[in-house]
Amino acid sequence: MHMLKWYMSLLHEEWKKELHHILDTPEIRQLYARVLKEYETHTVYPSKENLFSAFNLCLPEDVRVVILGQDPYHTPHAANGMAFSKSVNCAKMPPSLGNIIKEVTDCFGGCSVIDGDLTPWARQGVLLLNTCLTVRAHQALSHKDIGWEDFTRAVIGHLGKKGDIAFVLWGSHAKKYKEVIDAQSNFILESTHPSPFSAHYGFLGCRHFSKINEWLGSKGKKPIKW
């Protein structure tokens, strides 16, 4: 019970209500135990207090866009609990994030988050969700097999059934989650990953950010200030 209380104390009450059918299962309880052990025995990013930042900054009733990442930055001071976003304490701009900012700038002539902290996007209804919410220091994808992807797949499927959400899937990993999203009632955008290795093969020039705002406008919703 202590372990469960620790985990749940980090997540906003509105998300607990929204995801109660997902959170209280034997599989997710096993995930809680594994994550807690990792924090106790290794250096893990993001910090515990930022574990659910993506959710806590974008409550269920506010979700208009879901941008799907893979796992947090695994270098010190970089991860802040939101996909692609970097902590204000991180001086170096991650290359993928730099390409995201470039694409936003090309769409609108500027970008509201040139420092790389995407908190302002989250506060406007953009759920910046990694499929793995934690990672060991200096070991990319080290937590891909501890149960996070079952959790996030369930969350994405749940949101996908609600409808009227733009889902942004960059790269082959993110595209694997398309199958749990209701394509008829949502707006799904796909491209290559913004990584320097693939950005020039479809991400740069995709205009996803302006397309999202056009779609939101067609639904009578306020555009995102990217």
PDB file of C-alpha atoms in Angstrom:
ATOM      1  CA  MET A   1       0.000   0.000   0.000  1.00  0.00           C
ATOM      2  CA  HIS A   2       2.901   2.362   0.766  1.00  0.00           C
ATOM      3  CA  MET A   3       4.256   1.826  -2.749  1.00  0.00           C
ATOM      4  CA  LEU A   4       0.848   2.455  -4.334  1.00  0.00           C
ATOM      5  CA  LYS A   5       0.339   5.622  -2.301  1.00  0.00           C
ATOM      6  CA  TRP A   6       3.762   6.903  -3.365  1.00  0.00           C
ATOM      7  CA  TYR A   7       2.949   6.386  -7.018  1.00  0.00           C
ATOM      8  CA  MET A   8      -0.562   7.806  -6.906  1.00  0.00           C
ATOM      9  CA  SER A   9       0.491  10.847  -4.891  1.00  0.00           C
ATOM     10  CA  LEU A  10       2.385  12.045  -7.974  1.00  0.00           C
ATOM     11  CA  LEU A  11      -0.619  12.005 -10.325  1.00  0.00           C
ATOM     12  CA  HIS A  12      -3.358  14.662 -10.449  1.00  0.00           C
ATOM     13  CA  GLU A  13      -6.740  13.633  -9.036  1.00  0.00           C
ATOM     14  CA  GLU A  14      -8.499  14.289 -12.358  1.00  0.00           C
ATOM     15  CA  TRP A  15      -6.272  11.789 -14.129  1.00  0.00           C
ATOM     16  CA  LYS A  16      -6.785   9.236 -11.351  1.00  0.00           C
ATOM     17  CA  LYS A  17     -10.531   9.464 -11.988  1.00  0.00           C
ATOM     18  CA  GLU A  18     -10.100   9.378 -15.760  1.00  0.00           C
ATOM     19  CA  LEU A  19      -7.770   6.380 -15.794  1.00  0.00           C
ATOM     20  CA  HIS A  20      -8.949   4.427 -12.742  1.00  0.00           C
ATOM     21  CA  HIS A  21      -9.708   1.356 -14.879  1.00  0.00           C
ATOM     22  CA  ILE A  22      -6.115   1.377 -16.140  1.00  0.00           C
ATOM     23  CA  LEU A  23      -4.256   2.346 -12.985  1.00  0.00           C
ATOM     24  CA  ASP A  24      -5.620  -0.285 -10.630  1.00  0.00           C
ATOM     25  CA  THR A  25      -4.680  -3.522 -12.381  1.00  0.00           C
ATOM     26  CA  PRO A  26      -2.165  -6.232 -11.445  1.00  0.00           C
ATOM     27  CA  GLU A  27       0.031  -5.350 -14.449  1.00  0.00           C
ATOM     28  CA  ILE A  28       0.232  -1.683 -13.548  1.00  0.00           C
ATOM     29  CA  ARG A  29       0.834  -2.504  -9.887  1.00  0.00           C
ATOM     30  CA  GLN A  30       3.844  -4.535 -11.039  1.00  0.00           C
ATOM     31  CA  LEU A  31       4.991  -1.517 -13.009  1.00  0.00           C
ATOM     32  CA  TYR A  32       4.710   0.666  -9.875  1.00  0.00           C
ATOM     33  CA  ALA A  33       6.979  -1.747  -8.010  1.00  0.00           C
ATOM     34  CA  ARG A  34       9.562  -1.882 -10.794  1.00  0.00           C
ATOM     35  CA  VAL A  35       9.687   1.900 -11.167  1.00  0.00           C
ATOM     36  CA  LEU A  36      10.051   2.455  -7.433  1.00  0.00           C
ATOM     37  CA  LYS A  37      12.896  -0.088  -7.274  1.00  0.00           C
ATOM     38  CA  GLU A  38      14.630   1.643 -10.190  1.00  0.00           C
ATOM     39  CA  TYR A  39      14.466   5.001  -8.398  1.00  0.00           C
ATOM     40  CA  GLU A  40      15.855   3.390  -5.247  1.00  0.00           C
ATOM     41  CA  THR A  41      18.747   1.552  -6.941  1.00  0.00           C
ATOM     42  CA  HIS A  42      19.738   3.681  -9.963  1.00  0.00           C
ATOM     43  CA  THR A  43      19.845   7.242 -11.190  1.00  0.00           C
ATOM     44  CA  VAL A  44      16.582   7.620 -13.077  1.00  0.00           C
ATOM     45  CA  TYR A  45      15.205  10.472 -15.159  1.00  0.00           C
ATOM     46  CA  PRO A  46      13.039  12.458 -14.862  1.00  0.00           C
ATOM     47  CA  SER A  47      13.055  13.175 -11.134  1.00  0.00           C
ATOM     48  CA  LYS A  48      10.205  11.598  -9.161  1.00  0.00           C
ATOM     49  CA  GLU A  49       8.347  14.888  -8.852  1.00  0.00           C
ATOM     50  CA  ASN A  50       8.320  15.233 -12.647  1.00  0.00           C
ATOM     51  CA  LEU A  51       7.307  11.649 -13.398  1.00  0.00           C
ATOM     52  CA  PHE A  52       3.764  12.635 -14.399  1.00  0.00           C
ATOM     53  CA  SER A  53       4.407  16.215 -15.533  1.00  0.00           C
ATOM     54  CA  ALA A  54       2.895  15.538 -18.969  1.00  0.00           C
ATOM     55  CA  PHE A  55      -0.383  14.598 -17.297  1.00  0.00           C
ATOM     56  CA  ASN A  56      -0.372  17.088 -14.447  1.00  0.00           C
ATOM     57  CA  LEU A  57       0.163  20.071 -16.754  1.00  0.00           C
ATOM     58  CA  CYS A  58      -2.554  18.941 -19.192  1.00  0.00           C
ATOM     59  CA  LEU A  59      -5.674  17.646 -17.458  1.00  0.00           C
ATOM     60  CA  PRO A  60      -8.077  15.185 -19.154  1.00  0.00           C
ATOM     61  CA  GLU A  61     -10.752  17.714 -20.061  1.00  0.00           C
ATOM     62  CA  ASP A  62      -8.117  19.977 -21.661  1.00  0.00           C
ATOM     63  CA  VAL A  63      -6.428  17.465 -23.995  1.00  0.00           C
ATOM     64  CA  ARG A  64      -6.675  18.648 -27.602  1.00  0.00           C
ATOM     65  CA  VAL A  65      -3.400  17.322 -29.012  1.00  0.00           C
ATOM     66  CA  VAL A  66      -1.248  14.294 -28.131  1.00  0.00           C
ATOM     67  CA  ILE A  67       2.378  14.338 -29.284  1.00  0.00           C
ATOM     68  CA  LEU A  68       3.948  10.933 -28.770  1.00  0.00           C
ATOM     69  CA  GLY A  69       7.616  10.504 -27.897  1.00  0.00           C
ATOM     70  CA  GLN A  70       9.627   7.420 -26.941  1.00  0.00           C
ATOM     71  CA  ASP A  71      11.471   7.886 -23.626  1.00  0.00           C
ATOM     72  CA  PRO A  72      12.949  10.759 -21.583  1.00  0.00           C
ATOM     73  CA  TYR A  73      16.336  12.342 -22.195  1.00  0.00           C
ATOM     74  CA  HIS A  74      18.892  10.214 -20.343  1.00  0.00           C
ATOM     75  CA  THR A  75      21.493  12.915 -19.658  1.00  0.00           C
ATOM     76  CA  PRO A  76      21.629  14.973 -16.435  1.00  0.00           C
ATOM     77  CA  HIS A  77      19.319  18.000 -16.052  1.00  0.00           C
ATOM     78  CA  ALA A  78      17.549  17.451 -19.404  1.00  0.00           C
ATOM     79  CA  ALA A  79      14.308  15.520 -18.811  1.00  0.00           C
ATOM     80  CA  ASN A  80      11.321  17.300 -17.280  1.00  0.00           C
ATOM     81  CA  GLY A  81       8.616  14.656 -17.714  1.00  0.00           C
ATOM     82  CA  MET A  82       7.245  15.763 -21.087  1.00  0.00           C
ATOM     83  CA  ALA A  83       8.043  14.241 -24.480  1.00  0.00           C
ATOM     84  CA  PHE A  84      10.667  16.225 -26.422  1.00  0.00           C
ATOM     85  CA  SER A  85      10.646  19.009 -23.813  1.00  0.00           C
ATOM     86  CA  LYS A  86      13.870  19.923 -22.028  1.00  0.00           C
ATOM     87  CA  SER A  87      14.378  21.298 -18.551  1.00  0.00           C
ATOM     88  CA  VAL A  88      15.263  24.964 -18.180  1.00  0.00           C
ATOM     89  CA  ASN A  89      18.378  23.735 -16.332  1.00  0.00           C
ATOM     90  CA  CYS A  90      19.679  22.045 -19.487  1.00  0.00           C
ATOM     91  CA  ALA A  91      21.883  24.380 -21.515  1.00  0.00           C
ATOM     92  CA  LYS A  92      22.250  22.173 -24.594  1.00  0.00           C
ATOM     93  CA  MET A  93      19.393  21.953 -27.103  1.00  0.00           C
ATOM     94  CA  PRO A  94      18.585  18.320 -28.003  1.00  0.00           C
ATOM     95  CA  PRO A  95      18.782  17.940 -31.811  1.00  0.00           C
ATOM     96  CA  SER A  96      15.249  16.570 -32.256  1.00  0.00           C
ATOM     97  CA  LEU A  97      13.813  19.422 -30.216  1.00  0.00           C
ATOM     98  CA  GLY A  98      15.818  21.899 -32.275  1.00  0.00           C
ATOM     99  CA  ASN A  99      14.194  20.526 -35.425  1.00  0.00           C
ATOM    100  CA  ILE A 100      10.738  20.765 -33.822  1.00  0.00           C
ATOM    101  CA  ILE A 101      11.347  24.429 -33.027  1.00  0.00           C
ATOM    102  CA  LYS A 102      12.622  24.981 -36.575  1.00  0.00           C
ATOM    103  CA  GLU A 103       9.465  23.444 -38.053  1.00  0.00           C
ATOM    104  CA  VAL A 104       7.238  25.586 -35.825  1.00  0.00           C
ATOM    105  CA  THR A 105       9.207  28.674 -36.845  1.00  0.00           C
ATOM    106  CA  ASP A 106       8.855  27.782 -40.515  1.00  0.00           C
ATOM    107  CA  CYS A 107       5.093  27.401 -40.036  1.00  0.00           C
ATOM    108  CA  PHE A 108       4.448  30.633 -38.140  1.00  0.00           C
ATOM    109  CA  GLY A 109       7.535  32.821 -38.453  1.00  0.00           C
ATOM    110  CA  GLY A 110       8.400  32.275 -34.796  1.00  0.00           C
ATOM    111  CA  CYS A 111       8.100  29.888 -31.868  1.00  0.00           C
ATOM    112  CA  SER A 112       6.826  30.500 -28.330  1.00  0.00           C
ATOM    113  CA  VAL A 113       9.211  27.998 -26.731  1.00  0.00           C
ATOM    114  CA  ILE A 114      12.631  28.771 -28.180  1.00  0.00           C
ATOM    115  CA  ASP A 115      14.228  27.771 -24.843  1.00  0.00           C
ATOM    116  CA  GLY A 116      12.990  24.217 -25.368  1.00  0.00           C
ATOM    117  CA  ASP A 117      10.752  24.013 -22.280  1.00  0.00           C
ATOM    118  CA  LEU A 118       7.399  22.956 -23.747  1.00  0.00           C
ATOM    119  CA  THR A 119       5.377  23.672 -20.588  1.00  0.00           C
ATOM    120  CA  PRO A 120       3.420  26.462 -22.368  1.00  0.00           C
ATOM    121  CA  TRP A 121       2.222  23.912 -24.933  1.00  0.00           C
ATOM    122  CA  ALA A 122       1.130  21.497 -22.203  1.00  0.00           C
ATOM    123  CA  ARG A 123      -0.864  24.246 -20.489  1.00  0.00           C
ATOM    124  CA  GLN A 124      -2.780  24.786 -23.747  1.00  0.00           C
ATOM    125  CA  GLY A 125      -3.938  21.176 -24.003  1.00  0.00           C
ATOM    126  CA  VAL A 126      -0.988  19.422 -25.625  1.00  0.00           C
ATOM    127  CA  LEU A 127      -0.279  16.090 -23.911  1.00  0.00           C
ATOM    128  CA  LEU A 128       3.446  15.478 -24.475  1.00  0.00           C
ATOM    129  CA  LEU A 129       3.461  11.765 -23.768  1.00  0.00           C
ATOM    130  CA  ASN A 130       6.448   9.444 -23.862  1.00  0.00           C
ATOM    131  CA  THR A 131       5.668   5.760 -24.304  1.00  0.00           C
ATOM    132  CA  CYS A 132       8.191   5.076 -21.512  1.00  0.00           C
ATOM    133  CA  LEU A 133       7.966   7.603 -18.705  1.00  0.00           C
ATOM    134  CA  THR A 134      11.355   6.834 -17.141  1.00  0.00           C
ATOM    135  CA  VAL A 135      14.901   5.923 -18.156  1.00  0.00           C
ATOM    136  CA  ARG A 136      18.181   5.073 -16.420  1.00  0.00           C
ATOM    137  CA  ALA A 137      20.910   7.687 -16.659  1.00  0.00           C
ATOM    138  CA  HIS A 138      22.944   7.353 -19.853  1.00  0.00           C
ATOM    139  CA  GLN A 139      20.988   4.271 -20.993  1.00  0.00           C
ATOM    140  CA  ALA A 140      18.468   5.126 -23.695  1.00  0.00           C
ATOM    141  CA  LEU A 141      15.407   2.852 -23.791  1.00  0.00           C
ATOM    142  CA  SER A 142      16.543   1.074 -20.613  1.00  0.00           C
ATOM    143  CA  HIS A 143      12.954   0.991 -19.297  1.00  0.00           C
ATOM    144  CA  LYS A 144      11.204  -0.095 -22.475  1.00  0.00           C
ATOM    145  CA  ASP A 145      10.481  -3.567 -21.089  1.00  0.00           C
ATOM    146  CA  ILE A 146       9.314  -2.838 -17.546  1.00  0.00           C
ATOM    147  CA  GLY A 147       5.669  -2.215 -18.419  1.00  0.00           C
ATOM    148  CA  TRP A 148       5.415   1.449 -19.379  1.00  0.00           C
ATOM    149  CA  GLU A 149       4.346   0.758 -22.952  1.00  0.00           C
ATOM    150  CA  ASP A 150       1.343  -1.263 -21.758  1.00  0.00           C
ATOM    151  CA  PHE A 151       0.340   1.705 -19.624  1.00  0.00           C
ATOM    152  CA  THR A 152       0.747   4.315 -22.348  1.00  0.00           C
ATOM    153  CA  ARG A 153      -0.918   2.114 -24.973  1.00  0.00           C
ATOM    154  CA  ALA A 154      -3.943   1.868 -22.687  1.00  0.00           C
ATOM    155  CA  VAL A 155      -3.931   5.641 -22.111  1.00  0.00           C
ATOM    156  CA  ILE A 156      -3.678   6.373 -25.842  1.00  0.00           C
ATOM    157  CA  GLY A 157      -6.456   3.904 -26.592  1.00  0.00           C
ATOM    158  CA  HIS A 158      -8.659   5.503 -23.951  1.00  0.00           C
ATOM    159  CA  LEU A 159      -8.088   9.013 -25.290  1.00  0.00           C
ATOM    160  CA  GLY A 160      -8.527   7.757 -28.853  1.00  0.00           C
ATOM    161  CA  LYS A 161     -12.014   6.536 -28.025  1.00  0.00           C
ATOM    162  CA  LYS A 162     -13.022   9.939 -26.664  1.00  0.00           C
ATOM    163  CA  GLY A 163     -12.480  11.543 -30.080  1.00  0.00           C
ATOM    164  CA  ASP A 164     -11.763  15.081 -31.306  1.00  0.00           C
ATOM    165  CA  ILE A 165      -8.045  14.876 -30.495  1.00  0.00           C
ATOM    166  CA  ALA A 166      -5.103  15.426 -32.845  1.00  0.00           C
ATOM    167  CA  PHE A 167      -2.587  12.602 -32.467  1.00  0.00           C
ATOM    168  CA  VAL A 168       0.935  13.357 -33.700  1.00  0.00           C
ATOM    169  CA  LEU A 169       3.002  10.267 -34.545  1.00  0.00           C
ATOM    170  CA  TRP A 170       6.594  10.963 -35.567  1.00  0.00           C
ATOM    171  CA  GLY A 171       8.734   7.984 -36.506  1.00  0.00           C
ATOM    172  CA  SER A 172       8.154   4.249 -36.683  1.00  0.00           C
ATOM    173  CA  HIS A 173       7.957   3.749 -32.928  1.00  0.00           C
ATOM    174  CA  ALA A 174       5.129   6.259 -32.478  1.00  0.00           C
ATOM    175  CA  LYS A 175       3.282   4.982 -35.533  1.00  0.00           C
ATOM    176  CA  LYS A 176       2.899   1.566 -33.884  1.00  0.00           C
ATOM    177  CA  TYR A 177       0.319   3.134 -31.568  1.00  0.00           C
ATOM    178  CA  LYS A 178      -1.941   4.214 -34.419  1.00  0.00           C
ATOM    179  CA  GLU A 179      -3.793   0.903 -34.211  1.00  0.00           C
ATOM    180  CA  VAL A 180      -5.369   1.802 -30.848  1.00  0.00           C
ATOM    181  CA  ILE A 181      -6.630   5.221 -32.015  1.00  0.00           C
ATOM    182  CA  ASP A 182     -10.068   5.624 -33.579  1.00  0.00           C
ATOM    183  CA  ALA A 183      -9.096   7.195 -36.899  1.00  0.00           C
ATOM    184  CA  GLN A 184     -12.681   8.181 -37.732  1.00  0.00           C
ATOM    185  CA  SER A 185     -13.166  10.492 -34.759  1.00  0.00           C
ATOM    186  CA  ASN A 186      -9.650  11.890 -34.388  1.00  0.00           C
ATOM    187  CA  PHE A 187      -7.068  13.737 -36.496  1.00  0.00           C
ATOM    188  CA  ILE A 188      -3.933  11.631 -36.985  1.00  0.00           C
ATOM    189  CA  LEU A 189      -0.708  13.140 -38.333  1.00  0.00           C
ATOM    190  CA  GLU A 190       2.334  11.034 -39.243  1.00  0.00           C
ATOM    191  CA  SER A 191       5.842  11.745 -40.457  1.00  0.00           C
ATOM    192  CA  THR A 192       9.418  10.681 -39.921  1.00  0.00           C
ATOM    193  CA  HIS A 193      11.008  11.429 -36.569  1.00  0.00           C
ATOM    194  CA  PRO A 194      12.477  14.929 -35.971  1.00  0.00           C
ATOM    195  CA  SER A 195      15.858  13.351 -35.228  1.00  0.00           C
ATOM    196  CA  PRO A 196      18.688  14.696 -37.436  1.00  0.00           C
ATOM    197  CA  PHE A 197      18.929  11.184 -38.922  1.00  0.00           C
ATOM    198  CA  SER A 198      15.398  11.304 -40.350  1.00  0.00           C
ATOM    199  CA  ALA A 199      14.023  14.841 -40.133  1.00  0.00           C
ATOM    200  CA  HIS A 200      14.908  15.672 -43.754  1.00  0.00           C
ATOM    201  CA  TYR A 201      12.927  12.662 -45.003  1.00  0.00           C
ATOM    202  CA  GLY A 202       9.493  13.943 -44.054  1.00  0.00           C
ATOM    203  CA  PHE A 203       9.420  15.801 -40.763  1.00  0.00           C
ATOM    204  CA  LEU A 204      10.867  19.128 -41.875  1.00  0.00           C
ATOM    205  CA  GLY A 205       8.240  20.715 -44.074  1.00  0.00           C
ATOM    206  CA  CYS A 206       5.396  18.533 -42.769  1.00  0.00           C
ATOM    207  CA  ARG A 207       3.601  21.629 -41.414  1.00  0.00           C
ATOM    208  CA  HIS A 208       1.947  19.567 -38.708  1.00  0.00           C
ATOM    209  CA  PHE A 209       1.673  22.514 -36.364  1.00  0.00           C
ATOM    210  CA  SER A 210      -0.239  24.715 -38.792  1.00  0.00           C
ATOM    211  CA  LYS A 211      -2.373  21.729 -39.847  1.00  0.00           C
ATOM    212  CA  ILE A 212      -3.330  21.124 -36.225  1.00  0.00           C
ATOM    213  CA  ASN A 213      -4.386  24.742 -35.801  1.00  0.00           C
ATOM    214  CA  GLU A 214      -6.425  24.591 -39.007  1.00  0.00           C
ATOM    215  CA  TRP A 215      -8.129  21.432 -37.750  1.00  0.00           C
ATOM    216  CA  LEU A 216      -8.803  22.985 -34.350  1.00  0.00           C
ATOM    217  CA  GLY A 217     -10.305  26.005 -36.089  1.00  0.00           C
ATOM    218  CA  SER A 218     -12.585  23.751 -38.133  1.00  0.00           C
ATOM    219  CA  LYS A 219     -13.853  22.341 -34.818  1.00  0.00           C
ATOM    220  CA  GLY A 220     -14.465  25.790 -33.390  1.00  0.00           C
ATOM    221  CA  LYS A 221     -11.559  25.370 -30.982  1.00  0.00           C
ATOM    222  CA  LYS A 222      -8.878  27.876 -30.061  1.00  0.00           C
ATOM    223  CA  PRO A 223      -5.554  27.362 -31.886  1.00  0.00           C
ATOM    224  CA  ILE A 224      -2.375  26.442 -30.037  1.00  0.00           C
ATOM    225  CA  LYS A 225       0.192  29.196 -29.657  1.00  0.00           C
ATOM    226  CA  TRP A 226       3.137  27.144 -30.826  1.00  0.00           C
TER     227      TRP A 226
END
